[in-house]
Short mmCIF file of C-alpha atoms in Angstrom, two decimals:
data_model
loop_
_atom_site.label_atom_id
_atom_site.label_comp_id
_atom_site.label_asym_id
_atom_site.label_seq_id
_atom_site.Cartn_x
_atom_site.Cartn_y
_atom_site.Cartn_z
CA MET T 1 258.97 163.22 143.90
CA ALA T 2 258.73 163.12 147.65
CA VAL T 3 257.55 160.25 149.79
CA GLN T 4 254.08 160.80 151.22
CA ALA T 5 254.05 160.45 155.01
CA GLY T 6 250.64 159.92 156.62
CA VAL T 7 247.09 159.51 155.36
CA THR T 8 245.67 162.08 152.91
CA LEU T 9 241.90 162.13 152.40
CA GLU T 10 242.09 162.82 148.66
CA ARG T 11 243.95 159.51 148.21
CA VAL T 12 241.41 157.43 150.14
CA ALA T 13 239.56 155.29 147.60
CA GLU T 14 236.03 153.90 147.52
CA ILE T 15 236.07 150.60 145.61
CA ILE T 16 232.86 149.89 143.67
CA VAL T 17 232.62 146.34 142.27
CA ASP T 18 230.14 144.95 139.73
CA LEU T 19 229.65 141.17 139.99
CA GLU T 20 228.98 138.71 137.18
CA TYR T 21 225.42 137.77 138.06
CA GLY T 22 224.18 141.17 139.10
CA GLY T 23 224.59 143.05 142.32
CA GLY T 24 227.81 144.48 143.58
CA ARG T 25 230.18 144.99 146.45
CA ARG T 26 231.81 147.95 148.17
CA GLY T 27 235.20 148.27 149.75
CA SER T 28 237.93 150.73 150.57
CA GLY T 29 241.46 151.32 149.35
CA TYR T 30 244.30 153.81 149.22
CA LEU T 31 246.34 155.35 146.40
CA ILE T 32 249.79 154.13 147.50
CA GLY T 33 251.79 155.54 144.60
CA PRO T 34 251.62 156.56 140.94
CA GLY T 35 248.58 154.81 139.49
CA ARG T 36 248.40 152.07 142.15
CA VAL T 37 245.59 151.46 144.66
CA LEU T 38 245.97 149.00 147.53
CA THR T 39 242.87 147.11 148.68
CA ALA T 40 241.73 143.70 149.96
CA ALA T 41 241.57 140.77 147.55
CA HIS T 42 238.12 139.64 148.67
CA VAL T 43 236.72 143.06 147.76
CA ILE T 44 237.41 142.52 144.03
CA ALA T 45 236.91 138.73 143.92
CA GLY T 46 234.54 137.74 141.08
CA ALA T 47 234.42 141.27 139.69
CA VAL T 48 233.47 141.94 136.09
CA ALA T 49 234.17 145.64 136.53
CA VAL T 50 235.89 147.73 139.20
CA ARG T 51 235.52 151.47 139.66
CA VAL T 52 237.63 153.55 142.02
CA ARG T 53 236.14 156.77 143.36
CA PHE T 54 238.08 159.60 144.99
CA ASN T 55 236.74 162.74 146.70
CA ALA T 56 233.05 162.02 146.06
CA ASP T 57 230.99 165.26 145.79
CA GLN T 58 234.08 167.31 146.56
CA PRO T 59 236.43 169.41 144.41
CA GLY T 60 238.60 167.02 142.46
CA ALA T 61 236.01 164.23 142.53
CA ARG T 62 236.71 161.49 140.02
CA VAL T 63 235.70 157.91 139.23
CA LEU T 64 238.32 155.81 137.45
CA VAL T 65 238.36 152.31 136.01
CA GLY T 66 240.42 150.00 138.21
CA GLU T 67 242.41 147.25 136.52
CA PRO T 68 243.40 144.37 138.85
CA ALA T 69 247.19 144.02 138.66
CA TRP T 70 247.80 141.61 141.54
CA ALA T 71 245.60 139.70 143.98
CA ASP T 72 245.96 136.81 146.40
CA GLU T 73 242.85 135.69 148.28
CA ARG T 74 244.81 133.75 150.89
CA THR T 75 246.74 136.82 152.08
CA ASP T 76 243.78 139.05 151.11
CA VAL T 77 245.92 141.63 149.33
CA ALA T 78 245.23 143.24 145.96
CA VAL T 79 246.60 146.11 143.89
CA LEU T 80 244.60 147.97 141.24
CA LEU T 81 245.99 150.11 138.44
CA VAL T 82 244.21 153.43 137.81
CA PRO T 83 245.07 155.93 135.06
CA GLY T 84 246.40 159.43 135.54
CA GLU T 85 247.10 159.38 139.28
CA ASP T 86 250.72 160.53 139.61
CA ARG T 87 251.17 160.79 143.37
CA PRO T 88 254.16 160.23 145.68
CA PRO T 89 254.57 156.71 147.08
CA VAL T 90 253.67 155.93 150.67
CA ARG T 91 256.00 154.34 153.19
CA PHE T 92 255.48 150.78 154.38
CA ALA T 93 256.69 149.33 157.68
CA ARG T 94 256.32 146.41 160.04
CA LEU T 95 255.62 146.45 163.75
CA ASP T 96 258.86 146.36 165.70
CA GLY T 97 257.93 143.51 168.03
CA HIS T 98 257.27 145.24 171.33
CA GLU T 99 254.22 144.29 173.38
CA LEU T 100 252.72 147.74 174.00
CA PRO T 101 249.66 148.98 172.07
CA TYR T 102 250.22 151.07 168.94
CA PRO T 103 248.02 154.06 168.09
CA CYS T 104 246.69 153.51 164.57
CA ARG T 105 244.35 154.94 161.97
CA ALA T 106 242.30 153.73 158.99
CA VAL T 107 239.97 155.63 156.65
CA GLY T 108 237.29 153.85 154.66
CA PHE T 109 233.61 153.62 153.73
CA PRO T 110 231.76 151.24 156.08
CA ARG T 111 228.10 150.37 155.74
CA TYR T 112 227.06 152.11 158.94
CA LYS T 113 228.05 155.47 157.39
CA MET T 114 225.16 155.27 154.89
CA LYS T 115 223.36 158.62 154.70
CA ASP T 116 220.39 160.13 152.88
CA ALA T 117 221.10 162.78 150.27
CA ARG T 118 218.78 165.73 149.63
CA ASP T 119 217.72 164.26 146.28
CA GLY T 120 216.48 161.09 147.96
CA SER T 121 219.46 158.93 147.05
CA ARG T 122 221.80 157.32 149.56
CA TYR T 123 225.57 157.44 149.84
CA ARG T 124 228.40 156.20 152.04
CA ASP T 125 230.39 158.82 153.87
CA SER T 126 233.99 158.38 154.95
CA CYS T 127 234.92 156.99 158.36
CA ASP T 128 238.19 158.17 159.91
CA ALA T 129 238.77 155.48 162.54
CA PHE T 130 241.41 156.18 165.16
CA GLY T 131 242.16 153.15 167.29
CA THR T 132 244.64 151.03 169.16
CA LEU T 133 246.44 148.04 167.74
CA ALA T 134 246.98 145.18 170.19
CA PRO T 135 250.09 143.28 168.99
CA LEU T 136 249.49 140.11 171.04
CA SER T 137 245.89 139.51 169.93
CA ASN T 138 244.89 137.16 167.07
CA ARG T 139 248.29 135.45 167.10
CA ARG T 140 246.90 132.12 165.90
CA GLU T 141 244.92 133.66 163.06
CA GLY T 142 247.94 135.78 162.17
CA THR T 143 246.05 139.06 161.92
CA LEU T 144 246.22 142.37 163.74
CA SER T 145 243.45 143.24 166.19
CA ILE T 146 242.35 146.89 166.17
CA ALA T 147 240.16 148.44 168.87
CA VAL T 148 238.15 151.33 167.38
CA PRO T 149 235.14 153.37 168.53
CA PRO T 150 232.09 151.17 167.79
CA PRO T 151 229.30 152.32 165.46
CA ASP T 152 226.51 154.16 167.23
CA ARG T 153 223.96 151.70 165.83
CA ASP T 154 223.67 148.15 164.47
CA VAL T 155 220.45 148.15 162.49
CA ASP T 156 220.92 144.82 160.68
CA PRO T 157 222.27 141.85 162.66
CA THR T 158 222.61 139.86 159.42
CA ALA T 159 225.27 142.22 158.02
CA SER T 160 228.25 143.86 159.63
CA PRO T 161 228.07 147.63 160.09
CA TRP T 162 231.75 147.61 159.07
CA GLU T 163 231.04 146.04 155.64
CA GLY T 164 232.86 148.21 153.10
CA MET T 165 235.76 149.05 155.41
CA SER T 166 237.76 146.12 154.04
CA GLY T 167 240.80 147.22 152.06
CA ALA T 168 241.39 150.41 154.04
CA ALA T 169 245.09 151.06 154.66
CA LEU T 170 246.13 150.71 158.30
CA TRP T 171 248.47 153.49 159.39
CA VAL T 172 250.88 153.66 162.32
CA ALA T 173 253.12 156.72 162.71
CA GLY T 174 252.84 157.77 159.07
CA HIS T 175 253.49 154.29 157.64
CA VAL T 176 251.19 151.68 156.11
CA VAL T 177 251.55 148.56 158.27
CA GLY T 178 248.60 146.56 156.95
CA ILE T 179 245.11 146.60 155.44
CA VAL T 180 241.75 146.11 157.14
CA SER T 181 240.44 142.69 156.16
CA ARG T 182 237.39 141.71 158.20
CA HIS T 183 235.09 142.25 161.16
CA HIS T 184 234.41 139.30 163.47
CA ARG T 185 231.02 139.91 165.10
CA PRO T 186 231.89 137.81 168.20
CA ASP T 187 234.72 140.27 168.89
CA GLY T 188 232.18 143.08 169.26
CA LEU T 189 231.36 146.13 167.20
CA GLY T 190 234.52 147.93 168.28
CA THR T 191 237.10 145.47 166.92
CA LEU T 192 238.47 145.04 163.40
CA SER T 193 241.09 142.67 161.99
CA ALA T 194 243.87 143.58 159.58
CA VAL T 195 246.55 141.73 157.62
CA SER T 196 250.00 143.08 158.46
CA ALA T 197 252.36 144.07 155.64
CA GLU T 198 254.99 141.58 156.79
CA ARG T 199 252.51 138.72 156.10
CA TRP T 200 251.49 139.78 152.60
CA ALA T 201 254.14 137.49 151.10
CA HIS T 202 253.47 134.43 153.31
CA GLY T 203 252.86 131.31 151.23
CA VAL T 204 253.04 133.22 147.95
CA ASP T 205 255.21 132.06 145.05
CA PRO T 206 258.48 134.07 145.07
CA ALA T 207 257.95 135.26 141.50
CA ARG T 208 254.55 136.68 142.45
CA VAL T 209 256.04 138.24 145.57
CA GLY T 210 258.51 140.08 143.35
CA ALA T 211 255.68 141.39 141.20
CA LEU T 212 253.84 142.62 144.31
CA GLU T 213 256.97 144.29 145.66
CA ASP T 214 257.42 146.11 142.35
CA LEU T 215 253.86 147.42 142.56
CA LEU T 216 254.24 148.45 146.20
CA GLY T 217 257.70 149.91 145.74
CA THR T 218 259.06 148.13 148.81
CA SER T 219 260.57 144.84 149.87
CA LEU T 220 258.33 142.63 152.02
CA HIS T 221 261.20 140.64 153.52
CA PRO T 222 261.15 141.13 157.32
CA ASP T 223 264.81 142.15 157.29
CA ARG T 224 264.17 144.83 154.65
CA LEU T 225 260.75 146.05 155.78
CA ARG T 226 261.73 148.70 158.31
CA PRO T 227 260.29 148.71 161.85
CA VAL T 228 257.80 151.48 162.46
CA ARG T 229 258.75 154.52 164.48
CA VAL T 230 257.76 158.19 164.65
CA ALA T 231 259.45 161.11 162.93
CA PRO T 232 260.02 164.21 165.08
CA ASP T 233 257.22 166.78 164.78
CA PRO T 234 257.53 170.35 166.06
CA GLY T 235 255.34 170.96 169.08
CA HIS T 236 254.21 167.37 169.39
CA PRO T 237 256.07 164.80 171.50
CA PRO T 238 256.55 161.74 169.29
CA TYR T 239 255.13 158.34 170.03
CA ARG T 240 258.23 156.22 170.53
CA SER T 241 258.52 152.49 170.12
CA PRO T 242 261.61 150.42 170.84
CA ALA T 243 263.82 150.33 167.77
CA PRO T 244 266.92 148.47 166.62
CA ALA T 245 270.10 149.79 168.16
CA ARG T 246 271.19 151.35 164.89
CA ILE T 247 268.24 153.75 164.79
CA VAL T 248 268.93 156.76 166.97
CA VAL T 249 266.10 159.12 167.88
CA ALA T 250 266.35 161.91 170.42
CA THR T 251 263.47 163.76 172.04
CA SER T 252 265.51 166.39 173.86
CA ASP T 253 265.91 169.98 172.70
CA ALA T 254 269.64 169.36 173.06
CA ALA T 255 269.71 166.54 170.53
CA THR T 256 272.42 168.36 168.65
CA THR T 257 274.74 170.71 170.48
CA PRO T 258 276.35 173.37 168.25
CA SER T 259 279.59 175.18 168.80
CA PRO T 260 279.71 177.46 171.88
CA ASP T 261 278.87 180.59 169.88
CA GLY T 262 275.71 178.94 168.55
CA GLY T 263 276.84 178.72 164.91
CA TRP T 264 278.42 176.12 162.69
CA ARG T 265 281.90 177.02 161.44
CA GLY T 266 285.06 175.25 160.41
CA GLY T 267 286.91 173.85 163.42
CA ALA T 268 283.81 173.83 165.65
CA GLU T 269 282.60 170.65 167.31
CA VAL T 270 279.01 169.46 167.45
CA ASP T 271 277.52 166.62 169.45
CA VAL T 272 274.89 164.29 168.01
CA GLN T 273 273.66 161.60 170.37
CA GLY T 274 276.92 161.42 172.31
CA ARG T 275 279.15 161.44 169.23
CA ARG T 276 281.30 164.49 168.64
CA TYR T 277 282.08 165.73 165.15
CA LEU T 278 284.70 168.25 164.03
CA LEU T 279 283.28 170.44 161.27
CA HIS T 280 285.25 171.03 158.07
CA GLY T 281 285.19 174.60 156.85
CA GLU T 282 285.39 173.83 153.12
CA HIS T 283 282.02 172.03 153.07
CA LEU T 284 279.81 174.17 155.27
CA ASP T 285 276.49 175.87 154.59
CA ASP T 286 274.58 177.95 157.15
CA ALA T 287 271.51 179.76 155.86
CA PHE T 288 267.80 180.38 156.24
CA CYS T 289 265.35 178.96 153.74
CA ALA T 290 263.32 181.32 151.60
CA VAL T 291 260.38 180.93 153.97
CA ARG T 292 262.60 182.29 156.81
CA SER T 293 260.94 179.96 159.30
CA VAL T 294 263.54 177.23 158.70
CA HIS T 295 267.25 177.48 159.52
CA VAL T 296 269.35 174.93 157.60
CA ARG T 297 272.94 174.01 158.43
CA ARG T 298 275.01 171.45 156.54
CA ALA T 299 278.63 170.47 156.93
CA ARG T 300 281.13 167.69 156.42
CA GLY T 301 282.66 166.47 159.65
CA LEU T 302 285.19 164.13 161.18
CA CYS T 303 283.92 161.87 163.95
CA LEU T 304 286.02 162.24 167.11
CA THR T 305 284.53 159.16 168.80
CA PRO T 306 287.26 156.45 168.77
CA ARG T 307 284.91 153.62 167.81
CA GLN T 308 283.53 155.49 164.81
CA GLN T 309 287.05 156.54 163.83
CA ARG T 310 287.75 152.89 163.07
CA SER T 311 284.66 152.57 160.87
CA SER T 312 285.00 153.59 157.23
CA ALA T 313 281.23 154.26 157.13
CA GLY T 314 281.28 156.71 160.01
CA LYS T 315 284.75 158.29 160.18
CA TYR T 316 283.74 161.13 157.86
CA VAL T 317 280.12 162.26 157.82
CA TRP T 318 277.70 164.67 156.21
CA LEU T 319 275.64 166.50 158.84
CA HIS T 320 272.35 168.17 157.97
CA ARG T 321 270.50 170.08 160.68
CA VAL T 322 267.13 171.83 160.42
CA ASP T 323 265.71 174.22 163.03
CA ALA T 324 262.11 175.41 162.86
CA ARG T 325 262.09 179.03 164.02
CA ALA T 326 258.30 179.27 163.87
CA ASP T 327 255.61 176.63 163.75
CA GLY T 328 253.94 176.13 160.40
CA PRO T 329 253.54 173.61 157.57
CA ASP T 330 256.89 174.47 155.96
CA ALA T 331 258.73 174.12 159.25
CA ARG T 332 257.05 170.83 160.12
CA ALA T 333 257.76 169.44 156.66
CA ALA T 334 261.43 170.43 156.80
CA VAL T 335 261.89 168.65 160.13
CA ARG T 336 260.09 165.52 158.94
CA GLU T 337 262.06 165.33 155.69
CA LEU T 338 265.30 164.40 157.44
CA ALA T 339 263.71 161.51 159.32
CA ALA T 340 262.02 160.40 156.09
CA GLU T 341 265.38 160.43 154.27
CA TYR T 342 266.93 158.29 157.00
CA ASP T 343 263.98 155.90 156.86
CA LEU T 344 264.19 155.50 153.09
CA LEU T 345 267.93 154.81 153.18
CA GLU T 346 267.33 152.21 155.90
CA GLU T 347 264.61 150.60 153.79
CA LEU T 348 266.75 150.53 150.64
CA GLY T 349 269.62 148.93 152.53
CA PRO T 350 273.32 149.13 151.66
CA LEU T 351 273.27 149.74 147.91
CA PRO T 352 276.31 150.92 145.90
CA GLY T 353 276.41 154.68 145.55
CA LEU T 354 273.89 155.49 148.28
CA PRO T 355 275.00 157.21 151.50
CA THR T 356 275.07 155.17 154.70
CA PRO T 357 272.48 156.34 157.29
CA ILE T 358 274.20 156.71 160.67
CA ALA T 359 271.77 158.62 162.89
CA VAL T 360 268.78 160.92 162.94
CA ALA T 361 268.23 162.98 166.07
CA GLY T 362 265.24 165.20 166.74
CA GLY T 363 263.65 167.33 169.39
CA ARG T 364 260.93 169.98 169.50
CA GLY T 365 261.27 171.78 166.20
CA THR T 366 264.69 170.42 165.26
CA SER T 367 266.17 167.45 163.46
CA THR T 368 269.71 166.40 162.54
CA LEU T 369 270.60 163.75 159.97
CA VAL T 370 274.02 162.11 159.94
CA LEU T 371 275.14 160.26 156.79
CA GLY T 372 278.45 158.61 156.04
CA TRP T 373 280.84 160.50 153.75
CA PRO T 374 282.90 157.84 151.94
CA PRO T 375 286.71 157.93 151.90
CA ALA T 376 288.43 158.44 148.57
CA GLN T 377 289.96 154.97 149.01
CA PRO T 378 289.84 152.41 151.84
CA GLY T 379 291.56 153.91 154.86
CA GLY T 380 292.12 157.23 153.09
CA GLY T 381 290.82 160.74 153.55
CA PRO T 382 287.35 161.94 152.56
CA GLY T 383 286.44 161.73 148.91
CA GLU T 384 286.36 164.95 146.90
CA THR T 385 283.21 166.28 145.35
CA LEU T 386 282.95 165.91 141.58
CA ALA T 387 283.39 169.69 141.29
CA GLU T 388 286.67 169.51 143.21
CA ALA T 389 287.90 166.45 141.36
CA THR T 390 287.35 168.05 137.95
CA GLY T 391 288.66 171.50 138.81
CA ALA T 392 285.26 173.13 139.26
CA TRP T 393 284.55 173.49 135.50
CA ALA T 394 287.96 175.06 134.85
CA ALA T 395 288.36 173.59 131.35
CA PRO T 396 286.77 171.02 129.03
CA LEU T 397 287.69 167.41 129.74
CA ASP T 398 289.96 165.46 127.44
CA PRO T 399 288.70 162.14 125.96
CA TRP T 400 290.35 159.99 128.66
CA ARG T 401 288.79 161.98 131.51
CA THR T 402 285.51 162.10 129.59
CA ALA T 403 285.45 158.28 129.43
CA ARG T 404 286.11 158.12 133.18
CA LEU T 405 283.33 160.65 133.84
CA LEU T 406 280.82 158.76 131.69
CA ALA T 407 281.58 155.50 133.50
CA GLY T 408 280.95 157.21 136.83
CA LEU T 409 277.71 158.83 135.66
CA ALA T 410 276.45 155.51 134.26
CA GLY T 411 277.08 153.97 137.67
CA LEU T 412 275.21 156.85 139.29
CA CYS T 413 272.23 156.06 137.03
CA ALA T 414 272.19 152.56 138.53
CA THR T 415 272.29 154.11 142.01
CA LEU T 416 269.26 156.27 141.23
CA ALA T 417 267.24 153.41 139.68
CA PRO T 418 265.84 152.06 143.02
CA LEU T 419 264.58 155.56 143.82
CA HIS T 420 263.02 155.94 140.40
CA ARG T 421 261.22 152.60 140.73
CA ARG T 422 259.46 154.15 143.72
CA GLY T 423 258.54 157.24 141.72
CA ILE T 424 261.12 159.33 143.58
CA GLY T 425 263.64 161.70 142.03
CA HIS T 426 266.74 163.17 143.69
CA ARG T 427 266.07 166.51 141.91
CA ARG T 428 269.18 168.23 143.28
CA LEU T 429 272.00 166.46 141.46
CA ALA T 430 275.00 168.77 141.17
CA ALA T 431 278.76 168.38 140.93
CA THR T 432 279.02 169.81 144.45
CA GLY T 433 276.75 167.09 145.84
CA ILE T 434 278.33 164.09 144.10
CA ILE T 435 281.42 162.47 145.63
CA ALA T 436 284.17 161.14 143.35
CA LEU T 437 286.18 158.15 144.60
CA ASP T 438 289.71 157.35 143.50
CA ASP T 439 288.58 154.28 141.56
CA GLY T 440 286.33 156.42 139.35
CA ARG T 441 283.02 155.66 141.03
CA LEU T 442 280.60 158.49 141.74
CA VAL T 443 278.37 158.32 144.82
CA LEU T 444 275.61 160.48 146.29
CA ARG T 445 276.26 162.74 149.25
CA ASP T 446 272.57 162.66 150.21
CA LEU T 447 269.12 162.18 148.65
CA GLY T 448 268.71 165.83 147.70
CA LEU T 449 265.05 166.85 147.46
CA ALA T 450 263.71 163.29 147.31
CA MET T 451 261.66 163.70 150.49
CA ARG T 452 260.29 167.14 149.62
CA GLU T 453 257.17 167.98 147.65
CA PRO T 454 258.06 169.73 144.37
CA ARG T 455 258.01 173.53 144.48
CA PRO T 456 258.33 176.08 141.66
CA GLY T 457 261.88 177.42 141.53
CA GLU T 458 263.43 174.57 143.51
CA ALA T 459 267.17 173.77 143.38
CA ALA T 460 268.00 176.95 141.46
CA ALA T 461 271.12 177.74 143.51
CA ASP T 462 272.73 174.38 142.70
CA GLY T 463 272.92 175.04 138.97
CA HIS T 464 271.53 172.97 136.08
CA GLN T 465 267.92 173.51 137.09
CA ALA T 466 265.63 171.46 134.86
CA PRO T 467 262.88 173.34 132.98
CA GLU T 468 260.17 171.68 135.10
CA GLN T 469 261.87 173.03 138.24
CA SER T 470 261.64 176.67 137.16
CA ARG T 471 259.02 179.09 138.41
CA ARG T 472 257.45 178.98 134.95
CA ARG T 473 257.20 175.23 134.79
CA GLY T 474 253.55 175.16 133.74
CA SER T 475 251.93 171.76 134.20
CA ARG T 476 255.26 169.90 134.30
CA THR T 477 256.19 168.40 137.66
CA PRO T 478 259.73 167.47 138.78
CA GLY T 479 260.37 163.77 139.29
CA PRO T 480 262.71 160.98 138.16
CA HIS T 481 262.97 162.54 134.69
CA THR T 482 264.52 165.60 136.37
CA ASP T 483 267.52 163.49 137.37
CA VAL T 484 268.17 162.55 133.74
CA TYR T 485 268.26 166.23 132.78
CA ARG T 486 270.58 167.20 135.61
CA LEU T 487 272.99 164.33 134.91
CA ALA T 488 273.07 165.29 131.23
CA ALA T 489 273.67 168.92 132.20
CA ILE T 490 276.56 167.96 134.49
CA ALA T 491 278.14 165.87 131.74
CA TYR T 492 277.66 168.61 129.13
CA HIS T 493 279.16 171.27 131.41
CA LEU T 494 282.20 169.18 132.31
CA VAL T 495 282.87 167.97 128.78
CA THR T 496 282.49 171.37 127.08
CA GLY T 497 283.39 173.75 129.90
CA ARG T 498 280.07 175.57 129.38
CA ALA T 499 276.71 175.15 131.07
CA PRO T 500 273.84 174.19 128.73
CA ASN T 501 271.10 176.68 127.96
CA PRO T 502 267.84 175.19 129.33
CA SER T 503 265.74 176.98 126.73
CA ALA T 504 267.96 176.04 123.77
CA PRO T 505 270.56 173.31 124.42
CA ALA T 506 273.56 173.62 122.14
CA PRO T 507 273.84 171.01 119.38
CA GLY T 508 276.02 168.01 120.08
CA SER T 509 278.33 168.92 117.22
CA ILE T 510 280.08 171.54 119.36
CA LEU T 511 281.45 168.80 121.63
CA GLY T 512 284.50 168.80 119.40
CA PRO T 513 286.16 166.48 116.90
CA ASP T 514 287.79 164.31 119.58
CA LEU T 515 284.43 163.14 120.96
CA PRO T 516 281.93 160.90 119.14
CA ALA T 517 278.69 162.35 117.82
CA SER T 518 276.82 159.67 119.79
CA LEU T 519 277.74 161.51 123.00
CA GLY T 520 276.22 164.71 121.66
CA ARG T 521 273.03 162.86 120.75
CA ALA T 522 272.81 161.20 124.18
CA LEU T 523 273.25 164.51 125.99
CA ALA T 524 270.80 166.30 123.70
CA GLN T 525 268.15 163.68 124.48
CA GLY T 526 268.82 163.99 128.21
CA LEU T 527 268.56 167.79 127.98
CA ALA T 528 265.19 167.75 126.21
CA ALA T 529 262.96 170.52 127.56
CA ASP T 530 259.94 168.21 127.60
CA PRO T 531 260.44 165.55 130.32
CA ARG T 532 258.46 163.07 128.23
CA SER T 533 261.12 163.24 125.50
CA ARG T 534 263.98 162.28 127.80
CA PRO T 535 265.21 158.68 128.02
CA HIS T 536 264.59 156.44 130.99
CA ILE T 537 267.47 156.41 133.48
CA ALA T 538 268.52 152.91 132.34
CA GLU T 539 268.46 153.96 128.68
CA PHE T 540 270.55 157.03 129.48
CA ALA T 541 273.05 154.86 131.37
CA ALA T 542 273.30 152.48 128.41
CA ALA T 543 273.98 155.39 126.03
CA LEU T 544 276.73 156.76 128.29
CA THR T 545 278.28 153.31 128.63
CA ALA T 546 278.33 152.81 124.85
CA VAL T 547 280.18 156.11 124.39
CA ARG T 548 282.58 155.25 127.21
CA ASP T 549 283.39 151.91 125.58
CA ARG T 550 284.08 153.63 122.29
CA LEU T 551 286.40 156.17 123.92
CA ALA T 552 288.21 153.46 125.88
#
């Protein structure tokens, strides 16, 4: 499942609250991930019932029961659980500390948008408020001050025209940086206040902070909550804010200079932000996507910059470049995906098995992502892919090599777990995209399709396509469960020397007399055609570890 970048109207929520002694309250919210709606705590305070409405009077309209899962009135943050809303998670960020205004956006249902329906009833329409965030205002109160276009009327001086806007997600450059919390009348009709994401944990018990972070799918620690910045967008110059030195963003068309003949080939040199890389011919892919509007080039490279040569994280790299040949939604999405992958890796931090983000460079219609390719051992050459290390499916593995493989795959399950907790699946796991280290560990080359919306027929060329990834997937959608299938398929193929049949996986008994039946059962469960029948990634890891221990 991809990460959702930017506000989507169908995920904007109207919060309808019934109070204990009659009456009610209205507020706003946003569907931030699978089954989770972010809003303001004061909106649901004292509620005996909470309803969450999406897309009122539009196709896909629905009203769901909201179950409060977390709330803190001091920080004014709350999260509601709603059934059946399986959507990609949003990205959270903090302001990066500079003193210039930030362009921002919030969508909600304020009181001044009350309108008369044809049947005589009244309803609140949505308000898409574009504004400017002043970072130095409201420092003592600890809130964010937002200048927005004022309402065209103020018919009731005893109530704010902005009543009902509370709880709306505050967006800057495709990231949620806070929630709208209140309107101070003395500030005027064109000013709102918001609570920034980096303050949602202030004064809250650490155990409760952990529960909130699990619901949000992000850390709220200032060192882990990434600073906001803008992903490159074809045809639109990005809004740029000062960023930590490690984050590299280019706005020139020459952000990445290819070899003199314009193509990527073994032995050619490319330049990314002043660093030159020598491309390796054995790991090079140069092709157009099926939509033909996107040119994709990927290659392993050796950094020729002396300083990076001395760094194990940056000596060998995986380069991924996207060029949009024509403007359109597919081209824009492809360019944004690389920046989103870099952002997510930065947010997750240095975790075992994940690639190290080194740089992302973008210009008009182009983006290049540079990730570290780990050495096989400290100070050694680049690690082999799992396909290379196992002889590219040449023969079934013996029990000793099977035990080593299962240990590596169990470790890879632990690597994928932080992604799965955010509702994100890699969805492109393959032996050619997994790097095998000399000590037996398996690590990811990149995040695969994690930043891309699922599409019928995806990842077919990589082998071991899960049933829900086929063009006849029906109502099944790829996600974290897809990773379990692909890991099981990799293990099955390596252990038996034959690829599994997605429509009828072979019984575990054909694994052979030297391997325990428990391995066959574990792989059969992972290869279940119905994603709901597959084990959780942690359960699958435990099953692989148990078999490994028995073989050892």
